[in-house]
Amino acid sequence: MYTKLNRNDPCWCGSGKKYKHCHEAFDEKIIHFERQGVPVPQRSSLKKQSDIDKIKKSAEINMAALDAVAARIGAGMSTLEIDTIVEETTRRMGGIPAPLNYKEFPKSCCTSINDQVCHGIPSAEDILQDGDIINVDCSTILDGYFSDSSRMFLIGDVSAEKRRLVEVTKECMEIGIRAVKPWMRLGDMGSAVHQHALDNGYSVVREIGGHGCGFEFHEDPFVSYVSKPGTEMLMVPGMVFTIEPMVNMGKDEIFVDEENDWTVYTADRMPSAQWEVELVVTEDGCEILCS
Ligand code: MF3
Ligand code: CO
């Protein structure tokens, strides 16, 4: 349950002000929603300005790793080479690749090609071909703070159908970002993302989604992009989470590779795309921390 402090105590946010002059009204607002049965975040999960600054430092490395991939990716390159670029860039800048050894994941980033939905494992055997689309998903730990983002790359001459999937998926993420408003619900955002995919004849993966992020790699809440308006957790300033819809050209069903227990594929083997940002909810919308 979300609780209040004593009015004359120092505020929990670290401002140095008395609680009654700082976050008391904010807490009352959250408690008002909680009393109506709305799921609300725990106070300990909210990020202060000093936390946001540290996530941004971590994100600088994450974005530099993706920039380094963008500068060199192309047909003939293996996904292991992508992993090497990510790991070297991250470590040179003082960061740690968060995926490496996370739940026994063996590499420093995820590389998911065509019908691979997510969690593709970089390998010397997977060589990028002309016409492929690939998601490269990077996450960085710096000073204990986590950043997380992913981008799509087009390899050579990509078909119009696949280019449109990649473009619409980016629009889905952008529509989600614009739907982030404090005191609205995560389902308001998720349903906006879903609707744009449906309007374009696509489907959205249901079982895997976004997550809180910052203090840990994956924190509550689970963030769905097939949710309904007026449902799911209340969005409040200081909440940090990812928007990372996986959009399928065909049906939404997926399966996990039985051999490696990681790589997720579309059941109909049609292409899938994903873009990911990490953001913080602000007083009037959100701020992108990592992209
Ligand atoms: N970066 C992915 C995400 O967006 C998670 C990858 S899990 C890993 O949540 F173990 F594969 F790294
Ligand atoms: Co993520």
Short mmCIF file of C-alpha atoms and ligand atoms in Angstrom, two decimals:
data_model
loop_
_atom_site.label_atom_id
_atom_site.label_comp_id
_atom_site.label_asym_id
_atom_site.label_seq_id
_atom_site.Cartn_x
_atom_site.Cartn_y
_atom_site.Cartn_z
CA MET A 1 0.00 0.00 0.00
CA TYR A 2 1.13 3.53 -0.78
CA THR A 3 1.66 5.43 2.52
CA LYS A 4 2.28 9.02 3.56
CA LEU A 5 5.08 10.45 5.73
CA ASN A 6 4.69 12.81 8.69
CA ARG A 7 4.04 16.30 7.36
CA ASN A 8 7.14 17.89 8.90
CA ASP A 9 9.53 15.10 7.86
CA PRO A 10 12.03 15.75 5.08
CA CYS A 11 10.48 14.76 1.74
CA TRP A 12 11.31 11.31 0.39
CA CYS A 13 12.38 12.81 -2.93
CA GLY A 14 15.62 14.18 -1.49
CA SER A 15 14.75 17.85 -2.16
CA GLY A 16 15.60 18.77 1.44
CA LYS A 17 12.17 20.44 1.75
CA LYS A 18 9.59 19.45 4.34
CA TYR A 19 7.22 16.76 3.09
CA LYS A 20 4.18 19.06 3.46
CA HIS A 21 5.81 21.61 1.13
CA CYS A 22 6.98 18.98 -1.36
CA HIS A 23 5.43 15.59 -2.31
CA GLU A 24 2.53 15.43 0.15
CA ALA A 25 -0.08 16.50 -2.42
CA PHE A 26 1.49 14.14 -4.98
CA ASP A 27 1.22 11.22 -2.55
CA GLU A 28 -2.39 12.12 -1.75
CA LYS A 29 -3.22 11.98 -5.43
CA ILE A 30 -1.71 8.51 -5.75
CA ILE A 31 -3.53 7.29 -2.64
CA HIS A 32 -6.80 8.69 -4.07
CA PHE A 33 -6.36 6.50 -7.17
CA GLU A 34 -5.26 3.49 -5.12
CA ARG A 35 -8.45 3.73 -3.02
CA GLN A 36 -10.45 3.41 -6.23
CA GLY A 37 -8.66 0.14 -6.97
CA VAL A 38 -6.20 1.52 -9.52
CA PRO A 39 -2.80 -0.23 -9.53
CA VAL A 40 -0.18 2.39 -8.58
CA PRO A 41 3.63 2.19 -8.54
CA GLN A 42 5.52 1.67 -5.29
CA ARG A 43 7.23 4.83 -4.09
CA SER A 44 10.58 2.99 -3.97
CA SER A 45 10.36 2.42 -7.74
CA LEU A 46 10.03 6.14 -8.57
CA LYS A 47 13.16 7.85 -9.86
CA LYS A 48 14.45 11.11 -8.36
CA GLN A 49 16.28 13.71 -10.45
CA SER A 50 19.64 12.28 -9.28
CA ASP A 51 18.53 8.82 -10.46
CA ILE A 52 17.39 10.20 -13.82
CA ASP A 53 20.77 11.88 -14.30
CA LYS A 54 22.51 8.54 -13.72
CA ILE A 55 20.19 6.67 -16.10
CA LYS A 56 21.01 9.32 -18.72
CA LYS A 57 24.75 8.69 -18.27
CA SER A 58 24.14 4.97 -18.76
CA ALA A 59 21.99 5.78 -21.79
CA GLU A 60 24.79 7.82 -23.39
CA ILE A 61 26.78 4.60 -23.63
CA ASN A 62 23.82 2.55 -24.82
CA MET A 63 23.07 5.02 -27.60
CA ALA A 64 26.77 5.22 -28.56
CA ALA A 65 26.81 1.42 -28.90
CA LEU A 66 23.81 1.52 -31.21
CA ASP A 67 25.35 4.43 -33.15
CA ALA A 68 28.53 2.38 -33.61
CA VAL A 69 26.44 -0.53 -34.94
CA ALA A 70 24.57 1.85 -37.27
CA ALA A 71 27.85 3.14 -38.69
CA ARG A 72 29.11 -0.33 -39.68
CA ILE A 73 26.19 -2.72 -40.12
CA GLY A 74 25.63 -4.19 -43.59
CA ALA A 75 25.27 -7.29 -45.73
CA GLY A 76 27.98 -9.90 -45.07
CA MET A 77 28.43 -8.96 -41.43
CA SER A 78 27.74 -11.63 -38.81
CA THR A 79 25.59 -10.90 -35.80
CA LEU A 80 28.62 -11.86 -33.67
CA GLU A 81 30.45 -8.86 -35.18
CA ILE A 82 27.54 -6.67 -34.10
CA ASP A 83 27.88 -8.09 -30.60
CA THR A 84 31.61 -7.29 -30.60
CA ILE A 85 30.91 -3.68 -31.62
CA VAL A 86 28.36 -3.37 -28.81
CA GLU A 87 30.56 -4.95 -26.15
CA GLU A 88 33.69 -2.98 -27.14
CA THR A 89 31.88 0.36 -27.30
CA THR A 90 30.15 -0.26 -23.98
CA ARG A 91 33.31 -1.32 -22.12
CA ARG A 92 35.48 1.42 -23.65
CA MET A 93 33.05 3.96 -22.21
CA GLY A 94 33.08 2.29 -18.78
CA GLY A 95 29.76 0.45 -18.97
CA ILE A 96 28.74 -3.19 -18.64
CA PRO A 97 26.47 -4.85 -21.25
CA ALA A 98 23.40 -5.80 -19.20
CA PRO A 99 22.32 -8.82 -21.31
CA LEU A 100 25.66 -10.64 -20.85
CA ASN A 101 25.05 -13.51 -18.39
CA TYR A 102 21.58 -12.13 -17.57
CA LYS A 103 19.60 -15.31 -16.83
CA GLU A 104 22.41 -17.12 -18.69
CA PHE A 105 22.02 -15.07 -21.87
CA PRO A 106 25.44 -15.61 -23.49
CA LYS A 107 26.03 -12.36 -25.41
CA SER A 108 26.07 -8.58 -24.95
CA CYS A 109 23.05 -7.66 -27.08
CA CYS A 110 20.10 -9.26 -28.86
CA THR A 111 20.07 -9.47 -32.67
CA SER A 112 16.72 -10.51 -34.16
CA ILE A 113 16.44 -10.96 -37.92
CA ASN A 114 13.24 -11.09 -40.02
CA ASP A 115 10.89 -13.66 -38.40
CA GLN A 116 12.85 -13.52 -35.14
CA VAL A 117 10.72 -11.41 -32.80
CA CYS A 118 13.30 -10.75 -30.07
CA HIS A 119 16.12 -12.28 -27.99
CA GLY A 120 18.10 -13.47 -31.01
CA ILE A 121 21.58 -14.59 -29.88
CA PRO A 122 24.49 -13.13 -31.84
CA SER A 123 26.42 -15.82 -33.71
CA ALA A 124 29.30 -16.12 -36.19
CA GLU A 125 26.99 -18.31 -38.28
CA ASP A 126 24.28 -15.70 -38.78
CA ILE A 127 25.39 -13.54 -41.69
CA LEU A 128 23.26 -10.55 -42.68
CA GLN A 129 21.82 -10.87 -46.17
CA ASP A 130 20.64 -8.26 -48.62
CA GLY A 131 16.95 -7.64 -47.88
CA ASP A 132 17.06 -8.54 -44.17
CA ILE A 133 15.57 -6.43 -41.41
CA ILE A 134 17.21 -6.70 -37.99
CA ASN A 135 16.56 -5.42 -34.51
CA VAL A 136 19.60 -4.73 -32.34
CA ASP A 137 18.63 -4.45 -28.66
CA CYS A 138 21.20 -3.02 -26.25
CA SER A 139 21.14 -2.47 -22.51
CA THR A 140 23.86 -0.93 -20.38
CA ILE A 141 24.72 -0.84 -16.68
CA LEU A 142 26.67 2.20 -15.46
CA ASP A 143 27.16 2.97 -11.78
CA GLY A 144 24.33 0.51 -11.03
CA TYR A 145 21.83 2.21 -13.36
CA PHE A 146 20.23 0.50 -16.35
CA SER A 147 19.47 1.87 -19.80
CA ASP A 148 17.67 -0.08 -22.52
CA SER A 149 16.82 0.68 -26.15
CA SER A 150 16.66 -0.99 -29.54
CA ARG A 151 16.56 0.02 -33.17
CA MET A 152 15.78 -1.60 -36.51
CA PHE A 153 18.26 -1.67 -39.39
CA LEU A 154 17.54 -2.32 -43.06
CA ILE A 155 20.16 -4.38 -44.87
CA GLY A 156 20.62 -3.39 -48.52
CA ASP A 157 17.61 -3.58 -50.77
CA VAL A 158 14.64 -4.32 -48.49
CA SER A 159 11.18 -5.08 -49.91
CA ALA A 160 8.49 -2.39 -49.67
CA GLU A 161 6.43 -4.68 -47.39
CA LYS A 162 9.21 -5.08 -44.87
CA ARG A 163 10.15 -1.40 -45.02
CA ARG A 164 6.54 -0.50 -44.25
CA LEU A 165 6.49 -2.89 -41.28
CA VAL A 166 9.62 -1.23 -39.87
CA GLU A 167 8.19 2.26 -40.47
CA VAL A 168 4.78 1.53 -38.95
CA THR A 169 6.40 -0.14 -35.93
CA LYS A 170 8.40 3.05 -35.34
CA GLU A 171 5.15 5.03 -35.61
CA CYS A 172 3.57 2.68 -33.04
CA MET A 173 6.38 3.50 -30.62
CA GLU A 174 6.03 7.24 -31.31
CA ILE A 175 2.27 7.10 -30.80
CA GLY A 176 2.91 5.31 -27.51
CA ILE A 177 5.36 8.03 -26.44
CA ARG A 178 2.80 10.74 -27.19
CA ALA A 179 0.17 8.84 -25.14
CA VAL A 180 2.31 8.92 -21.99
CA LYS A 181 0.63 11.43 -19.67
CA PRO A 182 0.79 11.53 -15.88
CA TRP A 183 -2.40 10.38 -14.10
CA MET A 184 -3.48 8.43 -17.18
CA ARG A 185 -3.19 4.64 -17.36
CA LEU A 186 -0.64 2.41 -19.09
CA GLY A 187 -3.57 0.85 -20.96
CA ASP A 188 -4.32 4.24 -22.54
CA MET A 189 -0.82 4.12 -24.03
CA GLY A 190 -0.83 0.41 -24.89
CA SER A 191 -4.17 0.56 -26.68
CA ALA A 192 -2.96 3.50 -28.82
CA VAL A 193 0.06 1.47 -29.88
CA HIS A 194 -2.09 -1.58 -30.64
CA GLN A 195 -4.67 0.40 -32.63
CA HIS A 196 -2.06 1.85 -34.98
CA ALA A 197 -0.69 -1.64 -35.70
CA LEU A 198 -4.22 -2.99 -36.30
CA ASP A 199 -5.07 -0.02 -38.58
CA ASN A 200 -2.14 -1.09 -40.74
CA GLY A 201 -3.13 -4.75 -40.88
CA TYR A 202 -0.52 -5.92 -38.40
CA SER A 203 -0.66 -7.65 -35.01
CA VAL A 204 1.18 -7.02 -31.74
CA VAL A 205 2.88 -9.68 -29.62
CA ARG A 206 0.94 -10.24 -26.40
CA GLU A 207 3.20 -12.34 -24.16
CA ILE A 208 6.28 -10.10 -24.22
CA GLY A 209 6.31 -6.36 -23.62
CA GLY A 210 8.01 -3.48 -21.90
CA HIS A 211 8.98 -3.03 -18.29
CA GLY A 212 10.02 -0.65 -15.59
CA CYS A 213 13.75 0.00 -15.81
CA GLY A 214 16.57 1.92 -14.14
CA PHE A 215 17.39 0.42 -10.75
CA GLU A 216 17.12 -3.04 -12.28
CA PHE A 217 17.09 -4.34 -15.86
CA HIS A 218 13.46 -5.40 -15.60
CA GLU A 219 11.21 -3.87 -12.94
CA ASP A 220 7.47 -3.75 -12.46
CA PRO A 221 5.22 -2.98 -14.18
CA PHE A 222 4.94 -5.28 -17.18
CA VAL A 223 4.00 -2.95 -20.05
CA SER A 224 1.58 -4.43 -22.56
CA TYR A 225 0.86 -3.01 -26.03
CA VAL A 226 -2.40 -4.91 -26.41
CA SER A 227 -3.98 -3.42 -23.29
CA LYS A 228 -7.29 -1.58 -23.06
CA PRO A 229 -7.91 2.12 -22.30
CA GLY A 230 -8.53 2.84 -18.61
CA THR A 231 -6.72 -0.33 -17.46
CA GLU A 232 -3.27 -1.19 -16.09
CA MET A 233 -1.03 0.88 -13.82
CA LEU A 234 -1.38 4.61 -13.23
CA MET A 235 1.38 6.62 -14.90
CA VAL A 236 2.94 9.06 -12.43
CA PRO A 237 5.87 11.49 -12.70
CA GLY A 238 9.16 9.73 -11.91
CA MET A 239 8.08 6.37 -13.33
CA VAL A 240 10.65 5.01 -15.77
CA PHE A 241 9.65 2.33 -18.27
CA THR A 242 10.21 1.16 -21.82
CA ILE A 243 8.01 1.36 -24.88
CA GLU A 244 9.04 -1.52 -27.11
CA PRO A 245 6.18 -3.03 -29.12
CA MET A 246 6.88 -6.12 -31.22
CA VAL A 247 4.76 -5.79 -34.34
CA ASN A 248 4.14 -8.80 -36.58
CA MET A 249 3.28 -8.61 -40.28
CA GLY A 250 1.10 -11.69 -39.85
CA LYS A 251 -0.45 -13.25 -36.76
CA ASP A 252 0.52 -12.41 -33.19
CA GLU A 253 1.43 -15.98 -32.18
CA ILE A 254 5.03 -16.71 -31.27
CA PHE A 255 7.21 -19.60 -30.15
CA VAL A 256 10.55 -19.89 -28.39
CA ASP A 257 13.50 -21.72 -29.95
CA GLU A 258 13.72 -25.08 -28.17
CA GLU A 259 17.43 -25.38 -28.77
CA ASN A 260 18.59 -22.19 -27.08
CA ASP A 261 15.48 -21.39 -25.00
CA TRP A 262 15.83 -17.70 -25.93
CA THR A 263 15.10 -16.73 -29.50
CA VAL A 264 11.46 -15.88 -30.12
CA TYR A 265 9.99 -16.45 -33.60
CA THR A 266 6.66 -15.64 -35.21
CA ALA A 267 4.56 -18.82 -35.42
CA ASP A 268 3.70 -18.10 -39.07
CA ARG A 269 7.34 -17.22 -39.84
CA MET A 270 6.30 -13.80 -41.18
CA PRO A 271 8.55 -10.83 -40.36
CA SER A 272 8.40 -8.94 -37.06
CA ALA A 273 9.80 -5.54 -36.10
CA GLN A 274 10.52 -3.74 -32.83
CA TRP A 275 11.75 -0.34 -31.70
CA GLU A 276 12.46 0.49 -28.07
CA VAL A 277 12.89 3.62 -25.98
CA GLU A 278 13.24 4.10 -22.24
CA LEU A 279 11.43 7.14 -20.83
CA VAL A 280 10.52 8.92 -17.62
CA VAL A 281 7.01 10.24 -16.99
CA THR A 282 7.13 14.01 -16.34
CA GLU A 283 4.60 16.60 -15.11
CA ASP A 284 3.21 17.07 -18.62
CA GLY A 285 4.14 13.98 -20.63
CA CYS A 286 7.44 12.19 -20.77
CA GLU A 287 11.12 12.62 -21.49
CA ILE A 288 13.04 10.06 -23.55
CA LEU A 289 16.09 8.86 -21.64
CA CYS A 290 17.42 6.28 -24.09
CA SER A 291 16.65 5.64 -27.77
N1 MF3 B 1 16.76 -5.78 -23.92
C1 MF3 B 1 15.59 -6.62 -23.82
C2 MF3 B 1 14.45 -5.79 -23.33
O1 MF3 B 1 14.14 -4.85 -23.94
C3 MF3 B 1 15.81 -7.77 -22.92
C4 MF3 B 1 16.78 -8.69 -23.36
S1 MF3 B 1 16.89 -9.93 -22.23
C5 MF3 B 1 18.36 -10.63 -22.63
O2 MF3 B 1 13.84 -6.00 -22.33
F1 MF3 B 1 18.73 -11.41 -21.70
F2 MF3 B 1 18.23 -11.21 -23.74
F3 MF3 B 1 19.23 -9.69 -22.73
CO CO B 2 13.41 -3.54 -22.70
#
